[in-house]
Amino acid sequence: HLLLFLLFVGPFNCFASYSRATELFYSLNEGLPAGVLIGSLARDLQLPTAGGQHPVAPRPPLSFTLASHGLGGQYVQLDNRSGELHTSAVEIDREALCVESSGATIFGSSAVSSSSPSSEPCLLLLDVLVLPQEYFRLVKVKIAIRDVNDNAPRFPVPHIHLSVPENAPVNTRLAIEHPALDPDMGTNGVQTYRLRDNYGVFTLDVEENESGERTPYLIVMGALDRETQEEYVTVIIAEDGGTPPLVGSATLTIGISDINDNCPQFNDSQLNVTLYGNSSLGTHVATVHAVDMDLGSNAQVTYSYSQKVHQPSRDLFHLNESTGAITLSTKVDGDTPKLHRLIILGNGPGCIPAVITVVVTIIKVMMRPPEVVPRFIANEVEGVVYLKELEPINTPIAFFTIKDPDEKYKVSCYLDGDGPFRLSPYKPYSNEYLLETIKPLDFETQQLYEISVVAWNSEGFRVNKVIKVQVLDDNDNSPVFSEQLIELSIEENNVPNAFLTKLHATDADSGERGQVSYFLGPDAPSYFALDKTTGVLTVSTQLDREEKEKYRYTVKAVDSGFPPRESIATVAITVLDKNDNSPRFINKDFSFFVPENFPGFGEIGVISVTDADAGQNGWVALSVLNGSDIFVIDTGKGVLRAKVSLDREQQSSYVLWIEAVDGGDPALSSTAKITILLLDINDNPPLVLFPQSNMSYLLVLPSTLPGSPITEVYAVDKDTGMNAVIAYSIIGRRGPRPESFRIDPKTGNITLEESLMQNDYGLYRLLVKVSDHGYPEPLHSTVMVNLFVNDTVSNESYIESLLRKEPDISIEEKQPQISVEPTHKKMESASCMPTLVALSIISLGSIALVTGMGIYICLRKGKRHHRADENLEVQIPLNGRINLHMLEKKPVEISNI
């Protein structure tokens, strides 16, 4: 029964497990770094931990997997084993995710939901699968993104313009159409607005609508008057509610719009004028002008006669409604009244008219005035004469005929007004006058002249004929540069198309003749450009001061006249230095050969270094990076010196690193390798290593055969080359027959030359000179070689007493004959003749020597007993005395041999 029950219930349990779905809700701030724990799914779902035991079978480990990697999956990392959910390296920005301003916006790896269990408006929705099969479930994870104050308010436009009518009453509210925007939400959004300067007449208020949007309103707090101040410029500041609060600002321009609150006004209430009765039609009588302080159409003023003005006066004087000019419209005759009161109204829109009275008094004339009849020679249009400025002197302008219509009075005339003109009688006619120029006209000096030809008769009646002379411009002026020498400077390594300057030339001519164009001269390099219209001078490439420091070329300014005129200026450009070049050594490796024992602070060599930069950037300071305790370098001259004398035997070469640093900011540097090789000089005499003492001696048996080696003198020299080649020689002898011993000049081996006789027993003292081949002066050392010829040594103390005595030894200054063969090859004689001669001489010498030795032996036998003691004391008279202790270089006390 139990088996049947399990078989029946088991499938349903499995089905229930598959059908379970769970929802988890988390929240976190936006902008958190990677690795922040959001939540633990295993803990929050109360799932069994890995390794737990099922009553029936072992439990496999849990596995957590995102159902799909959608938009939400990139912001989180899910641990597949522990189920811990962390933030990923992709930072969560709530404003970027939730672009909608209202309602919950949900991003996830599955379908978008429109509801949220939290009031947060921005959610990430994830689907997580929990495995294995017996724990399978689909977990809906919702992550609410909390807003932080990471955005400052920002106005959509930098300048806000608002118009307020000048008659706006106090407490008038005007909405500002461009409120500030803040992507943050809630209290982190825009909360308040304020004005930096309210001028005492404005303030701000904020209204919030049903959707939570806040709109600023400008409130008028005082009276406005456009005629007093037509514009207010201030700064509007928006502030959010974050901690600390963030602000944004924009320029607010408040324009005061005009209303028709001003009416026209005349400066005077009455104007008095007189008019001659013989005035011609169109004669200007007077002009009235009223002022309205308003703008535009509100300031338009029209003029009209008051209804009080009689019709005859209206007919006699014409009033221009726009300009207020009054002119004579009909002829004055005998019936015309002498006095006219013209009441004129200045009318503005919606205003009470302003009033001015013009009183015109007409003076009646009984005679007819003189007549002035012009006949123009020059071009004349409507009373204006046009003359070119290049017209020559005495250019005729017009003939004037002067006459009296009644032919009763004498009429004269003259020219009234300033200008280079002359009115003179044209003979032979009595009433003809010629108007002409007396100087060249210059348009640039004066363009318009107004002159009058005045005629008067004998009764004093005058008539004026006004003539306007308009001077026409001609291309008589060349462009003029503001500076003939344009000095510029620019730092090297400039950006391409860098601005240099803006050329400016003026042309006094008018119109096209005064329009100036700019061009580079033919000597200008191709990488300079000059804008034809604006005169902006640029350089299209980077300049290198080290390649070229100064540029000098010409520029032209050309006008548009015909023919065109031009002027030339010079542009001088100095390229300023930048520290873009490191110091450069002439060699990367320097080698100097210096003799050892070179005096301290003597000049070893000169380190040559250059820097292509200029000024302080090109100043170079040298320093020794290593070995500064021994070597020093002169920064200014680059002279390398040693502080102390150098000894090759201690160190034969030195490798230094020299650094060159320029004076730029930041400084640039370079290094060079210096090798100093010490040349050997003969400053070390040979050092005798054996024998080690002048007091040592060697026993020589009488039976020693001739040619046998007895001992050797061994010496070394610390110098090198020829300074270390050593030669050995015996320079002093003492003993019974001291010439019995010989030393090899090369090896220092001492050999027995002759057989020792019985009377040759005794102490032999050989003074050996060890000399090098140094240049210019060889150095040497000496050592005393003591040889005791006897069968045995029976009394050592006696021998030692003899050694302590300083013998008188004559010095033989005979240089050792030794050949130095650097290549270690023997030189062969080219001929056998010298050898044969030498052998003959040796044979004869040997015969003589044998004969002499026989005689010598016979003579010595009788005196053997008397000389025995003398031989043991080694008292051989010497020609010179020598201090053996002074000849030793370093005497070493050792035991006797």
mmCIF file of N, CA, C and O in Angstrom, residues 37 80 85 119-120 180 213 233 243 305 313 318 363 417 441 681-682 686 701 737 763 772 782 850 856 871:
data_model
loop_
_atom_site.group_PDB
_atom_site.id
_atom_site.type_symbol
_atom_site.label_atom_id
_atom_site.label_comp_id
_atom_site.label_asym_id
_atom_site.label_seq_id
_atom_site.Cartn_x
_atom_site.Cartn_y
_atom_site.Cartn_z
ATOM 1 N N LEU A 37 26.018 44.252 -3.207
ATOM 2 C CA LEU A 37 25.040 43.176 -3.033
ATOM 3 C C LEU A 37 23.623 43.736 -3.097
ATOM 4 O O LEU A 37 23.268 44.661 -2.350
ATOM 5 N N ASN A 80 25.845 31.851 -9.851
ATOM 6 C CA ASN A 80 25.079 30.649 -10.201
ATOM 7 C C ASN A 80 24.949 29.690 -9.035
ATOM 8 O O ASN A 80 24.011 28.880 -8.989
ATOM 9 N N LEU A 85 22.885 38.269 -5.862
ATOM 10 C CA LEU A 85 22.699 39.198 -6.975
ATOM 11 C C LEU A 85 23.478 40.476 -6.665
ATOM 12 O O LEU A 85 23.248 41.103 -5.616
ATOM 13 N N SER A 119 6.090 51.854 -4.810
ATOM 14 C CA SER A 119 5.757 53.155 -5.379
ATOM 15 C C SER A 119 6.878 53.718 -6.230
ATOM 16 O O SER A 119 6.746 54.802 -6.776
ATOM 17 N N GLU A 120 8.011 53.026 -6.297
ATOM 18 C CA GLU A 120 9.112 53.511 -7.118
ATOM 19 C C GLU A 120 8.705 53.500 -8.593
ATOM 20 O O GLU A 120 8.107 52.523 -9.061
ATOM 21 N N ALA A 180 12.802 75.234 -16.036
ATOM 22 C CA ALA A 180 13.972 74.363 -15.962
ATOM 23 C C ALA A 180 13.549 72.900 -15.890
ATOM 24 O O ALA A 180 12.479 72.566 -15.356
ATOM 25 N N GLU A 213 4.229 68.966 -12.339
ATOM 26 C CA GLU A 213 5.122 69.896 -13.015
ATOM 27 C C GLU A 213 5.046 71.267 -12.357
ATOM 28 O O GLU A 213 3.955 71.760 -12.061
ATOM 29 N N VAL A 233 17.309 93.170 -17.357
ATOM 30 C CA VAL A 233 18.061 91.935 -17.608
ATOM 31 C C VAL A 233 18.523 91.388 -16.263
ATOM 32 O O VAL A 233 19.191 92.088 -15.493
ATOM 33 N N THR A 243 20.207 67.106 -1.419
ATOM 34 C CA THR A 243 21.140 67.477 -0.356
ATOM 35 C C THR A 243 22.543 67.061 -0.762
ATOM 36 O O THR A 243 22.835 65.857 -0.806
ATOM 37 N N TYR A 305 -5.024 121.950 -39.365
ATOM 38 C CA TYR A 305 -5.496 123.273 -38.912
ATOM 39 C C TYR A 305 -6.687 123.110 -37.978
ATOM 40 O O TYR A 305 -7.518 122.200 -38.141
ATOM 41 N N SER A 313 -6.930 131.934 -44.968
ATOM 42 C CA SER A 313 -5.604 131.563 -44.461
ATOM 43 C C SER A 313 -5.259 130.130 -44.842
ATOM 44 O O SER A 313 -4.109 129.807 -45.177
ATOM 45 N N HIS A 318 -0.217 126.303 -47.145
ATOM 46 C CA HIS A 318 -0.420 124.844 -47.170
ATOM 47 C C HIS A 318 0.329 124.205 -45.992
ATOM 48 O O HIS A 318 1.493 124.495 -45.751
ATOM 49 N N ILE A 363 4.711 141.312 -45.277
ATOM 50 C CA ILE A 363 5.197 142.653 -45.600
ATOM 51 C C ILE A 363 4.991 142.860 -47.097
ATOM 52 O O ILE A 363 5.597 142.156 -47.928
ATOM 53 N N GLY A 417 27.887 132.160 -49.573
ATOM 54 C CA GLY A 417 28.106 130.758 -49.185
ATOM 55 C C GLY A 417 29.565 130.377 -49.303
ATOM 56 O O GLY A 417 30.355 131.028 -49.998
ATOM 57 N N LEU A 441 37.711 120.058 -56.501
ATOM 58 C CA LEU A 441 36.740 119.556 -55.523
ATOM 59 C C LEU A 441 37.230 118.215 -54.977
ATOM 60 O O LEU A 441 37.824 117.413 -55.692
ATOM 61 N N ILE A 681 101.607 55.845 -17.309
ATOM 62 C CA ILE A 681 102.900 56.523 -17.264
ATOM 63 C C ILE A 681 103.776 55.737 -16.302
ATOM 64 O O ILE A 681 103.283 54.996 -15.429
ATOM 65 N N ASN A 682 105.057 55.912 -16.436
ATOM 66 C CA ASN A 682 105.992 55.113 -15.644
ATOM 67 C C ASN A 682 106.118 55.709 -14.254
ATOM 68 O O ASN A 682 107.060 56.447 -13.937
ATOM 69 N N PRO A 686 109.801 48.794 -10.384
ATOM 70 C CA PRO A 686 109.596 47.355 -10.195
ATOM 71 C C PRO A 686 109.586 46.999 -8.709
ATOM 72 O O PRO A 686 110.322 47.577 -7.901
ATOM 73 N N LEU A 701 126.813 25.019 -2.588
ATOM 74 C CA LEU A 701 127.800 23.971 -2.384
ATOM 75 C C LEU A 701 128.966 24.164 -3.339
ATOM 76 O O LEU A 701 128.779 24.543 -4.498
ATOM 77 N N ARG A 737 135.514 35.495 -5.104
ATOM 78 C CA ARG A 737 135.593 35.623 -6.570
ATOM 79 C C ARG A 737 134.183 35.959 -7.068
ATOM 80 O O ARG A 737 133.450 35.107 -7.561
ATOM 81 N N LEU A 763 131.356 34.291 1.824
ATOM 82 C CA LEU A 763 130.067 34.975 1.586
ATOM 83 C C LEU A 763 130.185 35.870 0.359
ATOM 84 O O LEU A 763 131.086 36.711 0.281
ATOM 85 N N ASP A 772 112.893 49.024 -15.090
ATOM 86 C CA ASP A 772 111.899 48.902 -16.159
ATOM 87 C C ASP A 772 112.378 49.683 -17.378
ATOM 88 O O ASP A 772 113.460 50.272 -17.372
ATOM 89 N N THR A 782 116.453 47.948 -6.162
ATOM 90 C CA THR A 782 117.640 47.111 -5.937
ATOM 91 C C THR A 782 117.358 46.099 -4.840
ATOM 92 O O THR A 782 116.493 46.341 -3.979
ATOM 93 N N VAL A 850 142.612 31.172 -19.183
ATOM 94 C CA VAL A 850 143.140 29.952 -18.550
ATOM 95 C C VAL A 850 144.566 30.188 -18.056
ATOM 96 O O VAL A 850 144.948 29.796 -16.937
ATOM 97 N N TYR A 856 147.269 32.857 -11.191
ATOM 98 C CA TYR A 856 146.566 33.386 -10.024
ATOM 99 C C TYR A 856 146.450 32.337 -8.927
ATOM 100 O O TYR A 856 146.630 32.610 -7.742
ATOM 101 N N ASN A 871 138.417 36.216 4.063
ATOM 102 C CA ASN A 871 137.342 35.806 3.148
ATOM 103 C C ASN A 871 136.017 35.634 3.870
ATOM 104 O O ASN A 871 134.959 35.946 3.342
#
